[in-house]
PDB file of C-alpha atoms in Angstrom:
ATOM      1  CA  MET J   1     -31.961  93.958  80.880  1.00  0.00           C
ATOM      2  CA  SER J   2     -34.409  91.093  80.574  1.00  0.00           C
ATOM      3  CA  SER J   3     -33.877  87.558  79.494  1.00  0.00           C
ATOM      4  CA  HIS J   4     -36.388  85.845  77.197  1.00  0.00           C
ATOM      5  CA  ARG J   5     -36.461  82.104  76.970  1.00  0.00           C
ATOM      6  CA  SER J   6     -38.508  80.132  74.521  1.00  0.00           C
ATOM      7  CA  GLN J   7     -40.152  77.032  75.887  1.00  0.00           C
ATOM      8  CA  ALA J   8     -42.380  74.621  74.041  1.00  0.00           C
ATOM      9  CA  SER J   9     -45.715  74.145  75.709  1.00  0.00           C
ATOM     10  CA  LEU J  10     -46.378  70.428  75.938  1.00  0.00           C
ATOM     11  CA  PRO J  11     -49.400  68.875  77.591  1.00  0.00           C
ATOM     12  CA  PHE J  12     -48.489  66.500  80.394  1.00  0.00           C
ATOM     13  CA  VAL J  13     -50.074  64.675  83.253  1.00  0.00           C
ATOM     14  CA  SER J  14     -48.467  64.612  86.643  1.00  0.00           C
ATOM     15  CA  LEU J  15     -49.436  61.688  88.824  1.00  0.00           C
ATOM     16  CA  ALA J  16     -46.641  62.089  91.363  1.00  0.00           C
ATOM     17  CA  CYS J  17     -45.577  58.589  90.477  1.00  0.00           C
ATOM     18  CA  GLY J  18     -43.384  56.758  88.000  1.00  0.00           C
ATOM     19  CA  VAL J  19     -44.562  55.901  84.500  1.00  0.00           C
ATOM     20  CA  LEU J  20     -43.776  52.264  83.789  1.00  0.00           C
ATOM     21  CA  ALA J  21     -44.886  51.885  80.161  1.00  0.00           C
ATOM     22  CA  PHE J  22     -46.613  53.909  77.457  1.00  0.00           C
ATOM     23  CA  THR J  23     -49.334  52.314  75.344  1.00  0.00           C
ATOM     24  CA  ALA J  24     -51.329  53.539  72.356  1.00  0.00           C
ATOM     25  CA  VAL J  25     -54.145  54.737  74.615  1.00  0.00           C
ATOM     26  CA  GLY J  26     -52.461  55.557  77.904  1.00  0.00           C
ATOM     27  CA  TYR J  27     -49.721  54.507  80.224  1.00  0.00           C
ATOM     28  CA  LEU J  28     -49.116  52.208  83.122  1.00  0.00           C
ATOM     29  CA  ALA J  29     -47.973  53.995  86.224  1.00  0.00           C
ATOM     30  CA  ALA J  30     -46.879  52.854  89.641  1.00  0.00           C
ATOM     31  CA  CYS J  31     -47.702  55.154  92.508  1.00  0.00           C
ATOM     32  CA  GLY J  32     -46.841  54.870  96.161  1.00  0.00           C
ATOM     33  CA  GLY J  33     -48.712  56.019  99.187  1.00  0.00           C
ATOM     34  CA  ASP J  34     -51.110  54.991 101.887  1.00  0.00           C
ATOM     35  CA  ASP J  35     -54.200  56.159  99.995  1.00  0.00           C
ATOM     36  CA  MET J  36     -55.652  52.680  99.391  1.00  0.00           C
ATOM     37  CA  MET J  37     -59.069  53.062  97.819  1.00  0.00           C
ATOM     38  CA  GLU J  38     -62.131  51.039  98.665  1.00  0.00           C
ATOM     39  CA  PRO J  39     -63.995  49.936  95.523  1.00  0.00           C
ATOM     40  CA  GLY J  40     -67.416  51.434  94.953  1.00  0.00           C
ATOM     41  CA  ASP J  41     -70.414  49.799  93.326  1.00  0.00           C
ATOM     42  CA  THR J  42     -69.794  47.424  90.433  1.00  0.00           C
ATOM     43  CA  CYS J  43     -69.366  49.182  87.082  1.00  0.00           C
ATOM     44  CA  SER J  44     -71.969  48.488  84.404  1.00  0.00           C
ATOM     45  CA  VAL J  45     -71.913  48.888  80.625  1.00  0.00           C
ATOM     46  CA  GLY J  46     -73.263  52.315  79.665  1.00  0.00           C
ATOM     47  CA  GLN J  47     -72.585  53.800  83.106  1.00  0.00           C
ATOM     48  CA  VAL J  48     -71.244  57.369  83.008  1.00  0.00           C
ATOM     49  CA  LEU J  49     -68.838  58.572  85.691  1.00  0.00           C
ATOM     50  CA  GLY J  50     -67.709  62.127  86.336  1.00  0.00           C
ATOM     51  CA  PRO J  51     -64.579  63.468  88.010  1.00  0.00           C
ATOM     52  CA  GLY J  52     -64.043  61.980  91.471  1.00  0.00           C
ATOM     53  CA  GLN J  53     -66.372  59.023  90.858  1.00  0.00           C
ATOM     54  CA  GLN J  54     -65.362  55.370  90.830  1.00  0.00           C
ATOM     55  CA  CYS J  55     -66.763  51.878  90.440  1.00  0.00           C
ATOM     56  CA  SER J  56     -65.348  48.380  90.754  1.00  0.00           C
ATOM     57  CA  VAL J  57     -64.263  46.024  87.991  1.00  0.00           C
ATOM     58  CA  GLY J  58     -63.831  42.717  89.778  1.00  0.00           C
ATOM     59  CA  GLU J  59     -60.940  43.277  92.185  1.00  0.00           C
ATOM     60  CA  GLU J  60     -59.871  46.504  90.427  1.00  0.00           C
ATOM     61  CA  THR J  61     -61.272  50.020  90.685  1.00  0.00           C
ATOM     62  CA  PHE J  62     -62.031  52.326  87.764  1.00  0.00           C
ATOM     63  CA  GLU J  63     -61.731  55.981  88.783  1.00  0.00           C
ATOM     64  CA  VAL J  64     -62.257  59.226  86.922  1.00  0.00           C
ATOM     65  CA  VAL J  65     -59.566  61.430  88.424  1.00  0.00           C
ATOM     66  CA  ASP J  66     -60.654  64.879  89.592  1.00  0.00           C
ATOM     67  CA  ASP J  67     -57.624  66.587  88.019  1.00  0.00           C
ATOM     68  CA  GLY J  68     -59.160  68.903  85.423  1.00  0.00           C
ATOM     69  CA  LEU J  69     -57.328  66.984  82.679  1.00  0.00           C
ATOM     70  CA  GLY J  70     -59.851  64.236  81.936  1.00  0.00           C
ATOM     71  CA  LEU J  71     -57.673  61.405  83.236  1.00  0.00           C
ATOM     72  CA  ALA J  72     -59.141  58.055  84.274  1.00  0.00           C
ATOM     73  CA  CYS J  73     -57.382  55.020  85.765  1.00  0.00           C
ATOM     74  CA  LEU J  74     -57.983  51.334  86.310  1.00  0.00           C
ATOM     75  CA  ILE J  75     -56.387  50.702  89.707  1.00  0.00           C
ATOM     76  CA  GLU J  76     -55.064  47.288  90.749  1.00  0.00           C
ATOM     77  CA  PRO J  77     -56.154  45.842  94.127  1.00  0.00           C
ATOM     78  CA  ASP J  78     -52.800  46.851  95.649  1.00  0.00           C
ATOM     79  CA  GLY J  79     -53.780  50.518  95.121  1.00  0.00           C
ATOM     80  CA  ILE J  80     -50.385  51.164  93.561  1.00  0.00           C
ATOM     81  CA  SER J  81     -50.423  49.865  89.972  1.00  0.00           C
ATOM     82  CA  ARG J  82     -52.580  51.902  87.596  1.00  0.00           C
ATOM     83  CA  LEU J  83     -53.455  51.827  83.911  1.00  0.00           C
ATOM     84  CA  CYS J  84     -54.430  55.396  82.995  1.00  0.00           C
ATOM     85  CA  GLY J  85     -55.499  57.303  79.914  1.00  0.00           C
ATOM     86  CA  THR J  86     -57.091  60.525  78.728  1.00  0.00           C
ATOM     87  CA  HIS J  87     -59.135  59.000  75.870  1.00  0.00           C
ATOM     88  CA  GLU J  88     -59.495  55.269  76.563  1.00  0.00           C
ATOM     89  CA  VAL J  89     -58.667  52.733  79.240  1.00  0.00           C
ATOM     90  CA  ASN J  90     -58.664  49.092  78.092  1.00  0.00           C
ATOM     91  CA  LYS J  91     -57.612  45.939  79.893  1.00  0.00           C
ATOM     92  CA  GLY J  92     -58.840  42.476  78.987  1.00  0.00           C
ATOM     93  CA  ASP J  93     -62.607  42.640  78.506  1.00  0.00           C
ATOM     94  CA  PHE J  94     -62.898  46.006  80.296  1.00  0.00           C
ATOM     95  CA  SER J  95     -63.001  49.235  78.323  1.00  0.00           C
ATOM     96  CA  ALA J  96     -64.013  52.797  79.093  1.00  0.00           C
ATOM     97  CA  SER J  97     -63.801  55.938  76.999  1.00  0.00           C
ATOM     98  CA  ASN J  98     -63.871  59.664  77.559  1.00  0.00           C
ATOM     99  CA  ILE J  99     -67.036  61.369  76.322  1.00  0.00           C
ATOM    100  CA  ASP J 100     -65.931  64.010  73.796  1.00  0.00           C
ATOM    101  CA  ASP J 101     -65.685  67.590  75.090  1.00  0.00           C
ATOM    102  CA  THR J 102     -66.409  66.550  78.698  1.00  0.00           C
ATOM    103  CA  MET J 103     -64.546  65.221  81.728  1.00  0.00           C
ATOM    104  CA  ASP J 104     -67.005  62.306  81.924  1.00  0.00           C
ATOM    105  CA  TRP J 105     -66.235  58.687  81.055  1.00  0.00           C
ATOM    106  CA  ARG J 106     -68.500  55.868  79.810  1.00  0.00           C
ATOM    107  CA  ILE J 107     -68.062  52.174  80.624  1.00  0.00           C
ATOM    108  CA  ASP J 108     -68.064  50.498  77.183  1.00  0.00           C
ATOM    109  CA  SER J 109     -67.497  46.840  78.117  1.00  0.00           C
ATOM    110  CA  MET J 110     -67.100  44.683  81.212  1.00  0.00           C
ATOM    111  CA  PRO J 111     -65.615  41.225  81.809  1.00  0.00           C
TER     112      PRO J 111
END
């Protein structure tokens, strides 16, 4: 005798951290750990980053996460607080957007 269960298939992103707030374009998450990141080169408008690449936005770091889901995050200097999204990441005068049908992201504006 077999048991069949129906489960809805919902897309989700697992960051192994707590989601603090949802926004229209992403969510703010707080993550713990000792994996403090060193910022890379300064981001520039029009720059395209692929999975695993990062650049700095002042004291923060913008990173395209190598997760296969197209996630990107703006990471606070503490390395814990993150503003992440799968389509857009916006904070103040900084904005970046996912390039349709790719895992790449474009820097659209900088402070």
